[in-house]
mmCIF file of C-alpha atoms in Angstrom:
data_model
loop_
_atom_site.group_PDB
_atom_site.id
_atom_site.type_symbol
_atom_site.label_atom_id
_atom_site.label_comp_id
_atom_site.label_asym_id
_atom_site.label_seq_id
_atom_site.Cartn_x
_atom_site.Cartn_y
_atom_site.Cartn_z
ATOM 1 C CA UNK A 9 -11.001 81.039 -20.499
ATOM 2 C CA UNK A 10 -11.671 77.025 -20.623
ATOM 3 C CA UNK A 11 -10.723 75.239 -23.891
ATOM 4 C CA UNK A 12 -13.120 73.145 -25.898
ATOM 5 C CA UNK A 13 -11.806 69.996 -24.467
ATOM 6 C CA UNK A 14 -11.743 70.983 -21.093
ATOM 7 C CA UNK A 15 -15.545 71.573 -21.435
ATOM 8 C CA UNK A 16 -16.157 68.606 -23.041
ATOM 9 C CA UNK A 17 -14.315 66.825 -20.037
ATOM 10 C CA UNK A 18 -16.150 68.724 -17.560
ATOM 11 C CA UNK A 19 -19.717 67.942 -19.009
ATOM 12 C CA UNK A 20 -18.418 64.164 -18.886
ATOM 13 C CA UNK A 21 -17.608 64.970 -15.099
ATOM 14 C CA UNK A 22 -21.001 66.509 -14.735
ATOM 15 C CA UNK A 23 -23.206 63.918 -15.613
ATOM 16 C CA UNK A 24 -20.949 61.546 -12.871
ATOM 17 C CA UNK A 25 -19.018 59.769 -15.521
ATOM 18 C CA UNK A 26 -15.698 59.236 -17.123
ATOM 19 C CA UNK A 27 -15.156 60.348 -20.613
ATOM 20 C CA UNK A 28 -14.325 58.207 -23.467
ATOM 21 C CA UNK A 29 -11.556 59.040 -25.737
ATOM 22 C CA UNK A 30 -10.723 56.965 -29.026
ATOM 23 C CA UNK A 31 -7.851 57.054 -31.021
ATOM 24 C CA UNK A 32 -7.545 56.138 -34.683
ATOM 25 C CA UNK A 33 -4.080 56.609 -37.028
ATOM 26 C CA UNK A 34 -4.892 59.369 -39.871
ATOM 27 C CA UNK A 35 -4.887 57.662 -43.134
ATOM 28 C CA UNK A 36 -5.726 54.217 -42.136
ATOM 29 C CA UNK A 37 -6.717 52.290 -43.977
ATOM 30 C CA UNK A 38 -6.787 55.052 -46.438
ATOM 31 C CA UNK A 39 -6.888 58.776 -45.753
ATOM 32 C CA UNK A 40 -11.287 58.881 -46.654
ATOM 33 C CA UNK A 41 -11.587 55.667 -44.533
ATOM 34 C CA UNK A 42 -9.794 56.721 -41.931
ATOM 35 C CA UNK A 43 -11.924 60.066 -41.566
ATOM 36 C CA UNK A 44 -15.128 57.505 -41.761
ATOM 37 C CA UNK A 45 -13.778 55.581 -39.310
ATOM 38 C CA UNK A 46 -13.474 58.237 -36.840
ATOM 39 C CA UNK A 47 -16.577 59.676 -37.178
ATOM 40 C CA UNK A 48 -17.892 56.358 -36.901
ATOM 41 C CA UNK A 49 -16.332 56.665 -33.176
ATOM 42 C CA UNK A 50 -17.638 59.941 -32.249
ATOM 43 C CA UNK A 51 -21.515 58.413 -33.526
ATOM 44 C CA UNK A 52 -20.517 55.343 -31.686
ATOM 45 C CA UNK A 53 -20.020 57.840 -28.828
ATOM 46 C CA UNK A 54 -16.558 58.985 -27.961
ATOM 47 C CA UNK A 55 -16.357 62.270 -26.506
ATOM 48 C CA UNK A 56 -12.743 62.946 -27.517
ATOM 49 C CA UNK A 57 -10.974 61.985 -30.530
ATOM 50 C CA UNK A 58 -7.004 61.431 -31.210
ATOM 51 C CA UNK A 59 -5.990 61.727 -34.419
ATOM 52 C CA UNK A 60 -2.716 59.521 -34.612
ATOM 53 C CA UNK A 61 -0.230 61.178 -37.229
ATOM 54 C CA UNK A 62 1.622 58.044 -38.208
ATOM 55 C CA UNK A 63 5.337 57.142 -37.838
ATOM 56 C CA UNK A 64 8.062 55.503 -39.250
ATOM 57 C CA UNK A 65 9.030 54.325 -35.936
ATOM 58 C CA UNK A 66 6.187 54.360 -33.154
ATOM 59 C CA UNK A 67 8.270 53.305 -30.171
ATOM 60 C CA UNK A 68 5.675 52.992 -27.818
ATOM 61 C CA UNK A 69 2.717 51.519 -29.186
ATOM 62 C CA UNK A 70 2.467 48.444 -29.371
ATOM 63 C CA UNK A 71 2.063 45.863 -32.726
ATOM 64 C CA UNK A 72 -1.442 46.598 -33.863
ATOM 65 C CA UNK A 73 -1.337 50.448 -33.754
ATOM 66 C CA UNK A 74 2.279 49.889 -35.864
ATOM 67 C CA UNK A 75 0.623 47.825 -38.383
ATOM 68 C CA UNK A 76 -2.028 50.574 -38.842
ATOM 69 C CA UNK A 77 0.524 53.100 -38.738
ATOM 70 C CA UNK A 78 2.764 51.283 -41.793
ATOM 71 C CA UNK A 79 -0.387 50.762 -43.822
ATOM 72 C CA UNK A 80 -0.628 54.712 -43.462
ATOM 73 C CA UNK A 81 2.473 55.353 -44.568
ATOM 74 C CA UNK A 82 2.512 52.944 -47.614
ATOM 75 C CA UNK A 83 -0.605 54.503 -48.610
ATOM 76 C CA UNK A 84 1.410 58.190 -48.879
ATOM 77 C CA UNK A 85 0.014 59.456 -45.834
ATOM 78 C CA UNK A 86 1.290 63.297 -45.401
ATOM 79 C CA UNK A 87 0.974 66.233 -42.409
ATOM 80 C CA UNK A 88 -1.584 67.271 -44.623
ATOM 81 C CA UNK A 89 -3.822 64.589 -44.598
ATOM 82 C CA UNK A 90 -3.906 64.563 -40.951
ATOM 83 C CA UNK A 91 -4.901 67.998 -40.756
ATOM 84 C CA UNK A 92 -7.721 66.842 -43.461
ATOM 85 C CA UNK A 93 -8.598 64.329 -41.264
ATOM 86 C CA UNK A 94 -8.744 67.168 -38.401
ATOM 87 C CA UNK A 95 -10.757 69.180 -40.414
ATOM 88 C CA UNK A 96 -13.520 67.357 -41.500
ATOM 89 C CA UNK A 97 -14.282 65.642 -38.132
ATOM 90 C CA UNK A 98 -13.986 68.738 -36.634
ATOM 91 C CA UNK A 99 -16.193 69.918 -39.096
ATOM 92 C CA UNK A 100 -18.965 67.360 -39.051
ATOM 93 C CA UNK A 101 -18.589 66.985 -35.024
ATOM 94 C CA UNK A 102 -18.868 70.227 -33.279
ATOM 95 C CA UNK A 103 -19.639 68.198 -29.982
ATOM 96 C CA UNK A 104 -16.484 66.562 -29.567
ATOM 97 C CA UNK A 105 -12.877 67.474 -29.242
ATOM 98 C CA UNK A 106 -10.626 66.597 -31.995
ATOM 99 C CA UNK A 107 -6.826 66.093 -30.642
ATOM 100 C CA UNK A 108 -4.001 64.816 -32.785
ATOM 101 C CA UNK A 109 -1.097 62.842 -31.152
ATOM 102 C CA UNK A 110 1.918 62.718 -32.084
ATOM 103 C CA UNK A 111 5.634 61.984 -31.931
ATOM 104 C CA UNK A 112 7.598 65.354 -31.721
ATOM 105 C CA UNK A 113 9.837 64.847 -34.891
ATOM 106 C CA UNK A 114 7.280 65.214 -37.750
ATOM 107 C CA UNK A 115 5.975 68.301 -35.831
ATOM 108 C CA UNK A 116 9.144 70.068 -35.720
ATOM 109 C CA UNK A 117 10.328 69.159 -39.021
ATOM 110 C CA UNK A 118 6.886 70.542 -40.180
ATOM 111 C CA UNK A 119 7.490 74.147 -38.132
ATOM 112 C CA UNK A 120 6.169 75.016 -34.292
ATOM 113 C CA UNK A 121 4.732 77.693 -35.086
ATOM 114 C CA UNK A 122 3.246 76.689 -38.577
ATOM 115 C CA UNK A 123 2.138 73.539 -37.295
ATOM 116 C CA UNK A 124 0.304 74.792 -34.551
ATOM 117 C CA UNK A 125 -1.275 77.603 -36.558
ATOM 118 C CA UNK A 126 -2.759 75.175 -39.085
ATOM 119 C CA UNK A 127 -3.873 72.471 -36.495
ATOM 120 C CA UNK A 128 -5.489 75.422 -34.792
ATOM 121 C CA UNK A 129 -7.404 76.527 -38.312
ATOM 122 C CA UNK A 130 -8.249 72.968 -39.391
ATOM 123 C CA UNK A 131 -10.665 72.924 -36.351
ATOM 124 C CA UNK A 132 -8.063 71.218 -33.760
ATOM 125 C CA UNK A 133 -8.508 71.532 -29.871
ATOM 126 C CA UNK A 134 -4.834 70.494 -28.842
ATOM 127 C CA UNK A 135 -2.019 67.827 -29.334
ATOM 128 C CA UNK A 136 -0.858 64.821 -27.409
ATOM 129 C CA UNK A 137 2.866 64.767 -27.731
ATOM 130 C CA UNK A 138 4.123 61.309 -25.729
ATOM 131 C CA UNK A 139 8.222 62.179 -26.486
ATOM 132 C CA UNK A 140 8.342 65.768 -25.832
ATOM 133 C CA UNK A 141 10.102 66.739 -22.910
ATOM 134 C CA UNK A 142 8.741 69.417 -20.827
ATOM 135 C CA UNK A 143 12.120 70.885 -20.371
ATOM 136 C CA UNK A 144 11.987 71.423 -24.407
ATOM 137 C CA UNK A 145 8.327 72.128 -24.661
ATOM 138 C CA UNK A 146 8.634 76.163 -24.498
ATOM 139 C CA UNK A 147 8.628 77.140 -28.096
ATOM 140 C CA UNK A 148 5.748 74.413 -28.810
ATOM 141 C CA UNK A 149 3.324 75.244 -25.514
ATOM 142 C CA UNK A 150 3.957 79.391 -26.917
ATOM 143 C CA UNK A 151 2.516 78.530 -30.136
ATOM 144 C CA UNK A 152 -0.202 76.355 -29.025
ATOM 145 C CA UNK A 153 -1.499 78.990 -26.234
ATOM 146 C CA UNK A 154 -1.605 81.390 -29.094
ATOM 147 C CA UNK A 155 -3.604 79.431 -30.874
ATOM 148 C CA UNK A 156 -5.725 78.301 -28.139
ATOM 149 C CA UNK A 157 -4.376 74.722 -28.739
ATOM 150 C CA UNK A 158 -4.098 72.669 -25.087
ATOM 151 C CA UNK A 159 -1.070 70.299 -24.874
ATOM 152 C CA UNK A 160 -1.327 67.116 -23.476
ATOM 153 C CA UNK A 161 1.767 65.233 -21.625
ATOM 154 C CA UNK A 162 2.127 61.588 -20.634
ATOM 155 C CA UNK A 163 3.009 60.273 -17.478
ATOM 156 C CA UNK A 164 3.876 56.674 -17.160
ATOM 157 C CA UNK A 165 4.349 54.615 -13.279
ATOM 158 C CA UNK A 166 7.590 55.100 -13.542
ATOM 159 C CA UNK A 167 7.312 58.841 -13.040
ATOM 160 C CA UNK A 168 8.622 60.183 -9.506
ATOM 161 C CA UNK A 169 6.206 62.151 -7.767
ATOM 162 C CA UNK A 170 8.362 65.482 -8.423
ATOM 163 C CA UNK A 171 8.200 64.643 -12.003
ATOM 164 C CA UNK A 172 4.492 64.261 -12.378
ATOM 165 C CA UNK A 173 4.434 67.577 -10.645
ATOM 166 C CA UNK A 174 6.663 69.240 -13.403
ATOM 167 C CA UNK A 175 4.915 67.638 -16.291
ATOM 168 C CA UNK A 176 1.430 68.409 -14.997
ATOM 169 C CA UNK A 177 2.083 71.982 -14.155
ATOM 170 C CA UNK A 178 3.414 72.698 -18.153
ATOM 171 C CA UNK A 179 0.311 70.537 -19.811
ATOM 172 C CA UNK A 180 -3.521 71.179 -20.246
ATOM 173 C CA UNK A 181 -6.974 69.951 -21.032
ATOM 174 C CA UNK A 182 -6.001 66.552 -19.416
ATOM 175 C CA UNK A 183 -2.820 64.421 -18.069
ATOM 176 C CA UNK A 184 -2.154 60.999 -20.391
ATOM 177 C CA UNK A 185 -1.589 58.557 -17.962
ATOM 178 C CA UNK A 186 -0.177 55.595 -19.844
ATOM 179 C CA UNK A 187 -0.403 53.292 -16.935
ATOM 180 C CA UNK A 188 0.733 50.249 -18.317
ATOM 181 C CA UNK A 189 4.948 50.163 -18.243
ATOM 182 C CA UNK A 190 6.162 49.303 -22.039
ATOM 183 C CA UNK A 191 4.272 49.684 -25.132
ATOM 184 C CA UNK A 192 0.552 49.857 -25.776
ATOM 185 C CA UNK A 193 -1.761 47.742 -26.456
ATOM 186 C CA UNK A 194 -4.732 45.833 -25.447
ATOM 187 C CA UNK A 195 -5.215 43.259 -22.190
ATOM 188 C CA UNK A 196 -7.003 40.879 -20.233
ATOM 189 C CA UNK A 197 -7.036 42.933 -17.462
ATOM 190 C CA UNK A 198 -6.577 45.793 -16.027
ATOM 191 C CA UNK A 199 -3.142 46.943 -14.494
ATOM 192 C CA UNK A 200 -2.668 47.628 -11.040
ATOM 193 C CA UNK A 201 -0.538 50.141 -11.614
ATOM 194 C CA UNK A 202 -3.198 52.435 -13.239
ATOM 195 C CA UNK A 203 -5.109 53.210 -9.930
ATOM 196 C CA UNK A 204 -1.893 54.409 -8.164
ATOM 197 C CA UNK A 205 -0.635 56.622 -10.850
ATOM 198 C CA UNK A 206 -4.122 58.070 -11.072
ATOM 199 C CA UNK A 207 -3.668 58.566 -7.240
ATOM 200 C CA UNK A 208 -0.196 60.675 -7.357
ATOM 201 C CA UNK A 209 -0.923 62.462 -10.565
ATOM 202 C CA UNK A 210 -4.082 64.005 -8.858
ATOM 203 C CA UNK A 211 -2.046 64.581 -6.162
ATOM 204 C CA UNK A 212 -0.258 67.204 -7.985
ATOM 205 C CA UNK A 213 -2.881 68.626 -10.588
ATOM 206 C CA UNK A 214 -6.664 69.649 -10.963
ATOM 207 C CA UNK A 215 -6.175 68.549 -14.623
ATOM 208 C CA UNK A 216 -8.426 65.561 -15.504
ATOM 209 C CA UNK A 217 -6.750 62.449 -15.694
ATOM 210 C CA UNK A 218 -7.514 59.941 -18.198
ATOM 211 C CA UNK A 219 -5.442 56.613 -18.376
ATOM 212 C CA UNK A 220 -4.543 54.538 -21.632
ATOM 213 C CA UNK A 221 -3.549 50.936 -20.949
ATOM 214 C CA UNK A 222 -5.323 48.192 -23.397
ATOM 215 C CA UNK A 223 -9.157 48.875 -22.488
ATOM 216 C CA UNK A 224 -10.692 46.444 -25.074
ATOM 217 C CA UNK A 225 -14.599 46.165 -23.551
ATOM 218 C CA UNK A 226 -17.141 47.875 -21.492
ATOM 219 C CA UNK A 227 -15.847 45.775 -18.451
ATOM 220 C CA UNK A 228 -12.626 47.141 -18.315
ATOM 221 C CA UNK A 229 -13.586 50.689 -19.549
ATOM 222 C CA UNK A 230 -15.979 50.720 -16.471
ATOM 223 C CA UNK A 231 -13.288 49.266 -14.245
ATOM 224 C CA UNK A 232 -10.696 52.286 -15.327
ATOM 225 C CA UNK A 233 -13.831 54.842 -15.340
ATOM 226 C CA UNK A 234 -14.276 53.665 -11.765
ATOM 227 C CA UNK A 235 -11.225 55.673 -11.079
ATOM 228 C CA UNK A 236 -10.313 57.946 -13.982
ATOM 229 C CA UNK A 237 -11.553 61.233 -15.544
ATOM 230 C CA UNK A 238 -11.383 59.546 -18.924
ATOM 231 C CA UNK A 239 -10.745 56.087 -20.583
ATOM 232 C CA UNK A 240 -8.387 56.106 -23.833
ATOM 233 C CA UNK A 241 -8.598 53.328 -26.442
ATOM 234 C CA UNK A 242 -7.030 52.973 -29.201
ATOM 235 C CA UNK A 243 -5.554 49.144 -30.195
ATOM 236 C CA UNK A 244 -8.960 48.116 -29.452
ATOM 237 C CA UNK A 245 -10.281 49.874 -32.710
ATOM 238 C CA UNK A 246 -7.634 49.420 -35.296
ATOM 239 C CA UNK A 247 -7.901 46.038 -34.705
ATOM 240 C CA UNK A 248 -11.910 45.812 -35.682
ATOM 241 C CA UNK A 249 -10.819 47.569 -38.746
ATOM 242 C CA UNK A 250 -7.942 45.309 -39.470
ATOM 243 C CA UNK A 251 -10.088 42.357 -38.675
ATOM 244 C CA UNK A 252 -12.974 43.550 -41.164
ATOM 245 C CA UNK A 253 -9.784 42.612 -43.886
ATOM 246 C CA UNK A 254 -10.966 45.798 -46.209
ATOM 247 C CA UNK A 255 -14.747 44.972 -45.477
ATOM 248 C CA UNK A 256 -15.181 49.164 -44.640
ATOM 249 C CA UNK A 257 -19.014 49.338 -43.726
ATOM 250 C CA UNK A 258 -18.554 46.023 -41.717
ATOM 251 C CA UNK A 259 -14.948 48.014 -40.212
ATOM 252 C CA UNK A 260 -17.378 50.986 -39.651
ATOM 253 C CA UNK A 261 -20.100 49.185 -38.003
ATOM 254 C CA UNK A 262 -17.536 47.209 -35.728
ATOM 255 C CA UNK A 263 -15.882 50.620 -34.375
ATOM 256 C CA UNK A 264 -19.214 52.211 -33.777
ATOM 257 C CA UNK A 265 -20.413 49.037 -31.994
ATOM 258 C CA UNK A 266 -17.393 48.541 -29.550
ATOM 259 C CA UNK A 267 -17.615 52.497 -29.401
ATOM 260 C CA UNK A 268 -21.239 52.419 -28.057
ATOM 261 C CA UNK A 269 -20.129 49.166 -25.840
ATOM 262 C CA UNK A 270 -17.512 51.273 -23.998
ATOM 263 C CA UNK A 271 -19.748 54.412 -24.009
ATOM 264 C CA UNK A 272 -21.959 52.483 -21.877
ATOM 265 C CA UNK A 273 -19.200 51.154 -19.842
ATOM 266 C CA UNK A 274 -17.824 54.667 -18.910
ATOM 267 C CA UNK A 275 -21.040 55.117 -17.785
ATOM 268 C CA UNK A 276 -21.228 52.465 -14.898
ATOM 269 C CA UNK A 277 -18.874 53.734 -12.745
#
């Protein structure tokens, strides 16, 4: 049995283009703007959403998706929220996927099982989890399959081929390639590396591959969708809504904007 996301990946791959996945913190800049925001993406046109549950200490993203994160937190963001935030996208969005991501801590302090269970009832079609380990994923990837959750790895260039065959064979619904080396975060251009790790992650998977590495405009989102199953942005959209400096329908129309630019972009392949 396919998972929601999985479809909504394969429609994308259907009508010959990549898929567009946006990521926005839960709670930023407050836990009812935050949910605006990211329905704001999905009527922009995402097809995917990631629901960032914020941390303390985000080690790899990069300065604008920490600054989002901290205003989160200051404003009392909680586990709950997120899976508010989960639940009333999910809710008002039946036609997209709604993913949270996440560093592993929170989740396990939280409960496996119970976390899973109410990410799962709040409407959620899986979890990226960037500092798992596959070799202590077990208990996590149990829960989520009972829950028909998918889990999402990353794999980064400096993954050995053997690697990205380990971590593609324990993930599902798609492989994060994070194919810039360091921290997130948007660029000028895109990476070189991005192409190749495409290349050898395919090698060993049918999952869809979908790369995250600064796309900030149609240009590059075409450019990645040229050889990607999907194109991930995130930095790109907190920092319209930190640039709209508490302006929320002029954050709300910037995010939808840049989320119709890159729509169109993924399109162009």
């Amino acid at each position: 049995m396919t998972s929601k996301l999985s479809d909504i990946l394969a429609a994308a791959k259907a009508e010959n283009r990549a898929a567009l996945i946006g990521y926005l913190p839960a709670g930023f800049p407050t836990v009812d703007g935050g949910i605006r925001a990211i329905d704001a993406l999905i009527e922009g046109g995402c097809d995917v959403v990631e629901v960032g549950l914020p941390h303390s200490d985000p080690v790899l993203d990069g300065a604008v998706i920490q600054t989002a994160d901290d205003i989160a937190l200051r404003g009392g963001v909680r586990i709950k929220d997120v899976l508010r935030t989960v639940q009333e996208v999910a809710a008002a969005h039946p036609e997209a996927a709604v993913l949270v991501m996440t560093y592993w801590n929170p989740v396990e302090r939280y409960g496996t099982a119970r976390f899973a269970a109410d990410l799962a009832a709040a409407g959620g079609a899986g979890c990226i989890l960037p500092d798992l380990p596959v070799e202590e994923s077990e208990e996590w990837r149990k829960s989520a399959d009972e829950h028909g959750l998918d889990t999402v790895f990353v794999v980064a260039p400096s993954s050995k081929d053997r690697r990205l065959a380990e971590v593609t064979a324990a993930g599902s619904g798609f492989v994060y390639a994070a194919a810039v080396m360091g921290v997130t975060g948007t660029r000028t251009q895109v990476d070189s590396l991005a192409e190749d790790l495409v290349a050898r992650t395919r090698a060993v998977t049918d999952l869809p591959v979908c790369v995250g590495l600064g796309v900030s405009n149609a240009d590059q989102a075409a450019e990645v969708a040229g050889f990607a199953d999907g194109v991930i942005v995130g930095s790109a959209f907190v920092k319209r809504i930190l640039d709209a400096d508490g302006d929320e329908p002029a954050a709300l129309a910037a995010v939808r904007a840049l989320a119709g630019e890159l729509a169109e972009g993924v399109r162009r392949r």
